[in-house]
Amino acid sequence: MDYLRELPDFIQRLLLRGNNSQDMVIGSGLCCYSFKLNNRISQELYEGSLYISSDLRGELIDVVFVKVARREDAIKIFRNTAAANDGVVLKPWRYWFSGEKEFCNLPKDAELRKGIWTLCYDHFEHNLKDWTNLVKGNVGYYDKLKLPIKIGNGCRLKEFWRDSIRKLIKGIGRIHSKGLYHGGLGLESNYVFIDKCLKVINIEGDLYEYEFEDGREWQKKADITDLLGMLDNWFESILAGGKRSWLECQHFFDFVNRAKRKKLDYDKFVKKVVGHPFLLEADKRMRLLDHYETMRSGRNGQQVKFALARPAFDNFKSWNSTSTLNNMDKFMLGVYNHRNSSPSRKQKKSVVIKNIKSRIKPRVNYTVDVEDLLRYLRNLYHHYHQHGLAAGSMEDVDRGVTTHFRGFLELLYMHLELY
């Protein structure tokens, strides 16, 4: 690539030749680039190199050239993507038209002979589309950061995906707050892996293309639903047996689809999706149970009680059966049998009467009522924070809850947040 380093000298000599003006100012904006031509690259992009430096000894920068249809698209997407300036967005270097005439190893109808418009980005490992094809088509391929997608006895979403999806949803919201919209979040090729992060490229539009606020709100919600629709299809394609083989994943998309039908406003829709248990770490999942038990004991108690009385929770009516208790780990069973388990209001009244008579502090028992399951899970959360060393990690507690009461929190979230 020595010719790239010789080029600046050539241009400088060309500009100075025959020009004796004492007032002349030359500004250099020289940028050189090259394509790597090979068969393994997706037809939607080319890998290549970029040289942009006033230091002629500077290193080449590895880049990717992403194709766009027209000059107008290239300029618009470049400006909007650069203006987004957000952590979930990969900023482009610039846009180019590349038309090459002399490639002896290309057929005559190759697109580079005709010329293409591209956006130049820092080199990324893969886009989501190519990575997915790689995972599905290569049994021996393993990516420790991203695989396996399911962890925790096959019930939890791997940390990389859990955090990436939350960051993307929140990041798209910040893009919208800057008056921009993406417009292409339904395409897996617009998501790329770089620096152990999942980012978006190719932001297409300005929200103020819409004259009225209703149009802008519609486009913002369209972005989020495109992102969620892409994820729905992606999970379905990459999971063995589809997303219905994974209860927690199916609960999440059932929630998303119901939320769409509820026609919630944009901000409320995003808040409820981001807050779904599928996208939460263990402590926040358990904290949700604490929150709902507090609701049950407060002025919104009837809402919680009504939800728990629904047929959807019938499977949990035998939650404290002998077989379940016999299979609990030591910490969970210890909390269940704890002398000071927080009683319900009805039980508190009974306890007070008995205490007056006996002056002995009684042990509070749980009933088979589903409300008592919620109370037990709240107590589990509180006991962990008081005596965490006995339980291991909060992930261990959450795993135990999922093992014995799988789907309970997801159903409760659905019925309390959308009904």
PDB file of N, CA and C in Angstrom, residues 191-225:
ATOM      1  N   TYR A 191     -27.995  -4.291  12.233  1.00  0.00           N
ATOM      2  CA  TYR A 191     -27.444  -4.470  13.579  1.00  0.00           C
ATOM      3  C   TYR A 191     -26.062  -5.101  13.433  1.00  0.00           C
ATOM      4  N   VAL A 192     -25.055  -4.521  14.091  1.00  0.00           N
ATOM      5  CA  VAL A 192     -23.689  -5.011  13.917  1.00  0.00           C
ATOM      6  C   VAL A 192     -23.014  -5.226  15.270  1.00  0.00           C
ATOM      7  N   PHE A 193     -22.075  -6.180  15.303  1.00  0.00           N
ATOM      8  CA  PHE A 193     -21.302  -6.466  16.500  1.00  0.00           C
ATOM      9  C   PHE A 193     -19.956  -5.763  16.403  1.00  0.00           C
ATOM     10  N   ILE A 194     -19.663  -4.919  17.394  1.00  0.00           N
ATOM     11  CA  ILE A 194     -18.381  -4.231  17.433  1.00  0.00           C
ATOM     12  C   ILE A 194     -18.028  -3.926  18.889  1.00  0.00           C
ATOM     13  N   ASP A 195     -16.789  -4.188  19.271  1.00  0.00           N
ATOM     14  CA  ASP A 195     -16.299  -3.929  20.636  1.00  0.00           C
ATOM     15  C   ASP A 195     -17.206  -4.565  21.693  1.00  0.00           C
ATOM     16  N   LYS A 196     -17.598  -5.800  21.458  1.00  0.00           N
ATOM     17  CA  LYS A 196     -18.427  -6.570  22.395  1.00  0.00           C
ATOM     18  C   LYS A 196     -19.793  -5.925  22.630  1.00  0.00           C
ATOM     19  N   CYS A 197     -20.246  -5.142  21.667  1.00  0.00           N
ATOM     20  CA  CYS A 197     -21.556  -4.491  21.755  1.00  0.00           C
ATOM     21  C   CYS A 197     -22.357  -4.768  20.487  1.00  0.00           C
ATOM     22  N   LEU A 198     -23.678  -4.641  20.609  1.00  0.00           N
ATOM     23  CA  LEU A 198     -24.575  -4.712  19.459  1.00  0.00           C
ATOM     24  C   LEU A 198     -25.054  -3.298  19.169  1.00  0.00           C
ATOM     25  N   LYS A 199     -24.755  -2.805  17.969  1.00  0.00           N
ATOM     26  CA  LYS A 199     -25.112  -1.434  17.612  1.00  0.00           C
ATOM     27  C   LYS A 199     -25.909  -1.412  16.315  1.00  0.00           C
ATOM     28  N   VAL A 200     -26.497  -0.247  16.024  1.00  0.00           N
ATOM     29  CA  VAL A 200     -27.250  -0.086  14.779  1.00  0.00           C
ATOM     30  C   VAL A 200     -26.482   0.822  13.833  1.00  0.00           C
ATOM     31  N   ILE A 201     -26.728   0.630  12.548  1.00  0.00           N
ATOM     32  CA  ILE A 201     -26.172   1.490  11.502  1.00  0.00           C
ATOM     33  C   ILE A 201     -27.328   1.982  10.635  1.00  0.00           C
ATOM     34  N   ASN A 202     -27.034   2.937   9.767  1.00  0.00           N
ATOM     35  CA  ASN A 202     -27.954   3.363   8.700  1.00  0.00           C
ATOM     36  C   ASN A 202     -29.263   3.974   9.217  1.00  0.00           C
ATOM     37  N   ILE A 203     -29.166   5.069   9.949  1.00  0.00           N
ATOM     38  CA  ILE A 203     -30.368   5.789  10.403  1.00  0.00           C
ATOM     39  C   ILE A 203     -30.908   6.601   9.232  1.00  0.00           C
ATOM     40  N   GLU A 204     -32.159   6.387   8.912  1.00  0.00           N
ATOM     41  CA  GLU A 204     -32.678   6.873   7.635  1.00  0.00           C
ATOM     42  C   GLU A 204     -33.371   8.228   7.685  1.00  0.00           C
ATOM     43  N   GLY A 205     -34.086   8.563   8.782  1.00  0.00           N
ATOM     44  CA  GLY A 205     -35.023   9.670   8.659  1.00  0.00           C
ATOM     45  C   GLY A 205     -35.012  10.722   9.747  1.00  0.00           C
ATOM     46  N   ASP A 206     -35.650  11.839   9.413  1.00  0.00           N
ATOM     47  CA  ASP A 206     -35.865  12.967  10.310  1.00  0.00           C
ATOM     48  C   ASP A 206     -37.345  12.984  10.676  1.00  0.00           C
ATOM     49  N   LEU A 207     -37.638  12.976  11.971  1.00  0.00           N
ATOM     50  CA  LEU A 207     -39.048  12.942  12.406  1.00  0.00           C
ATOM     51  C   LEU A 207     -39.833  14.155  11.917  1.00  0.00           C
ATOM     52  N   TYR A 208     -39.123  15.239  11.642  1.00  0.00           N
ATOM     53  CA  TYR A 208     -39.839  16.450  11.224  1.00  0.00           C
ATOM     54  C   TYR A 208     -40.157  16.445   9.730  1.00  0.00           C
ATOM     55  N   GLU A 209     -39.909  15.273   9.101  1.00  0.00           N
ATOM     56  CA  GLU A 209     -40.494  15.054   7.781  1.00  0.00           C
ATOM     57  C   GLU A 209     -42.015  15.003   7.907  1.00  0.00           C
ATOM     58  N   TYR A 210     -42.472  14.632   9.106  1.00  0.00           N
ATOM     59  CA  TYR A 210     -43.914  14.570   9.373  1.00  0.00           C
ATOM     60  C   TYR A 210     -44.383  15.933   9.881  1.00  0.00           C
ATOM     61  N   GLU A 211     -45.431  16.436   9.273  1.00  0.00           N
ATOM     62  CA  GLU A 211     -45.920  17.778   9.614  1.00  0.00           C
ATOM     63  C   GLU A 211     -46.540  17.825  10.993  1.00  0.00           C
ATOM     64  N   PHE A 212     -47.237  16.731  11.380  1.00  0.00           N
ATOM     65  CA  PHE A 212     -47.977  16.746  12.636  1.00  0.00           C
ATOM     66  C   PHE A 212     -47.396  15.761  13.643  1.00  0.00           C
ATOM     67  N   GLU A 213     -47.673  16.047  14.905  1.00  0.00           N
ATOM     68  CA  GLU A 213     -47.140  15.217  15.989  1.00  0.00           C
ATOM     69  C   GLU A 213     -47.637  13.783  15.904  1.00  0.00           C
ATOM     70  N   ASP A 214     -48.867  13.578  15.458  1.00  0.00           N
ATOM     71  CA  ASP A 214     -49.402  12.216  15.327  1.00  0.00           C
ATOM     72  C   ASP A 214     -48.538  11.370  14.403  1.00  0.00           C
ATOM     73  N   GLY A 215     -48.082  11.965  13.325  1.00  0.00           N
ATOM     74  CA  GLY A 215     -47.220  11.242  12.390  1.00  0.00           C
ATOM     75  C   GLY A 215     -45.878  10.903  13.010  1.00  0.00           C
ATOM     76  N   ARG A 216     -45.333  11.836  13.771  1.00  0.00           N
ATOM     77  CA  ARG A 216     -44.052  11.579  14.431  1.00  0.00           C
ATOM     78  C   ARG A 216     -44.185  10.474  15.484  1.00  0.00           C
ATOM     79  N   GLU A 217     -45.275  10.502  16.234  1.00  0.00           N
ATOM     80  CA  GLU A 217     -45.506   9.463  17.239  1.00  0.00           C
ATOM     81  C   GLU A 217     -45.680   8.097  16.576  1.00  0.00           C
ATOM     82  N   TRP A 218     -46.372   8.080  15.451  1.00  0.00           N
ATOM     83  CA  TRP A 218     -46.566   6.818  14.723  1.00  0.00           C
ATOM     84  C   TRP A 218     -45.225   6.251  14.283  1.00  0.00           C
ATOM     85  N   GLN A 219     -44.344   7.119  13.754  1.00  0.00           N
ATOM     86  CA  GLN A 219     -43.045   6.645  13.255  1.00  0.00           C
ATOM     87  C   GLN A 219     -42.154   6.155  14.398  1.00  0.00           C
ATOM     88  N   LYS A 220     -42.205   6.828  15.530  1.00  0.00           N
ATOM     89  CA  LYS A 220     -41.417   6.389  16.688  1.00  0.00           C
ATOM     90  C   LYS A 220     -41.857   4.999  17.140  1.00  0.00           C
ATOM     91  N   LYS A 221     -43.158   4.805  17.225  1.00  0.00           N
ATOM     92  CA  LYS A 221     -43.657   3.500  17.644  1.00  0.00           C
ATOM     93  C   LYS A 221     -43.370   2.445  16.574  1.00  0.00           C
ATOM     94  N   ALA A 222     -43.388   2.846  15.306  1.00  0.00           N
ATOM     95  CA  ALA A 222     -43.063   1.911  14.214  1.00  0.00           C
ATOM     96  C   ALA A 222     -41.630   1.413  14.349  1.00  0.00           C
ATOM     97  N   ASP A 223     -40.704   2.294  14.756  1.00  0.00           N
ATOM     98  CA  ASP A 223     -39.315   1.881  14.971  1.00  0.00           C
ATOM     99  C   ASP A 223     -39.232   0.785  16.036  1.00  0.00           C
ATOM    100  N   ILE A 224     -39.893   1.015  17.173  1.00  0.00           N
ATOM    101  CA  ILE A 224     -39.820   0.055  18.278  1.00  0.00           C
ATOM    102  C   ILE A 224     -40.483  -1.266  17.894  1.00  0.00           C
ATOM    103  N   THR A 225     -41.623  -1.193  17.228  1.00  0.00           N
ATOM    104  CA  THR A 225     -42.298  -2.433  16.834  1.00  0.00           C
ATOM    105  C   THR A 225     -41.508  -3.171  15.750  1.00  0.00           C
TER     106      THR A 225
END
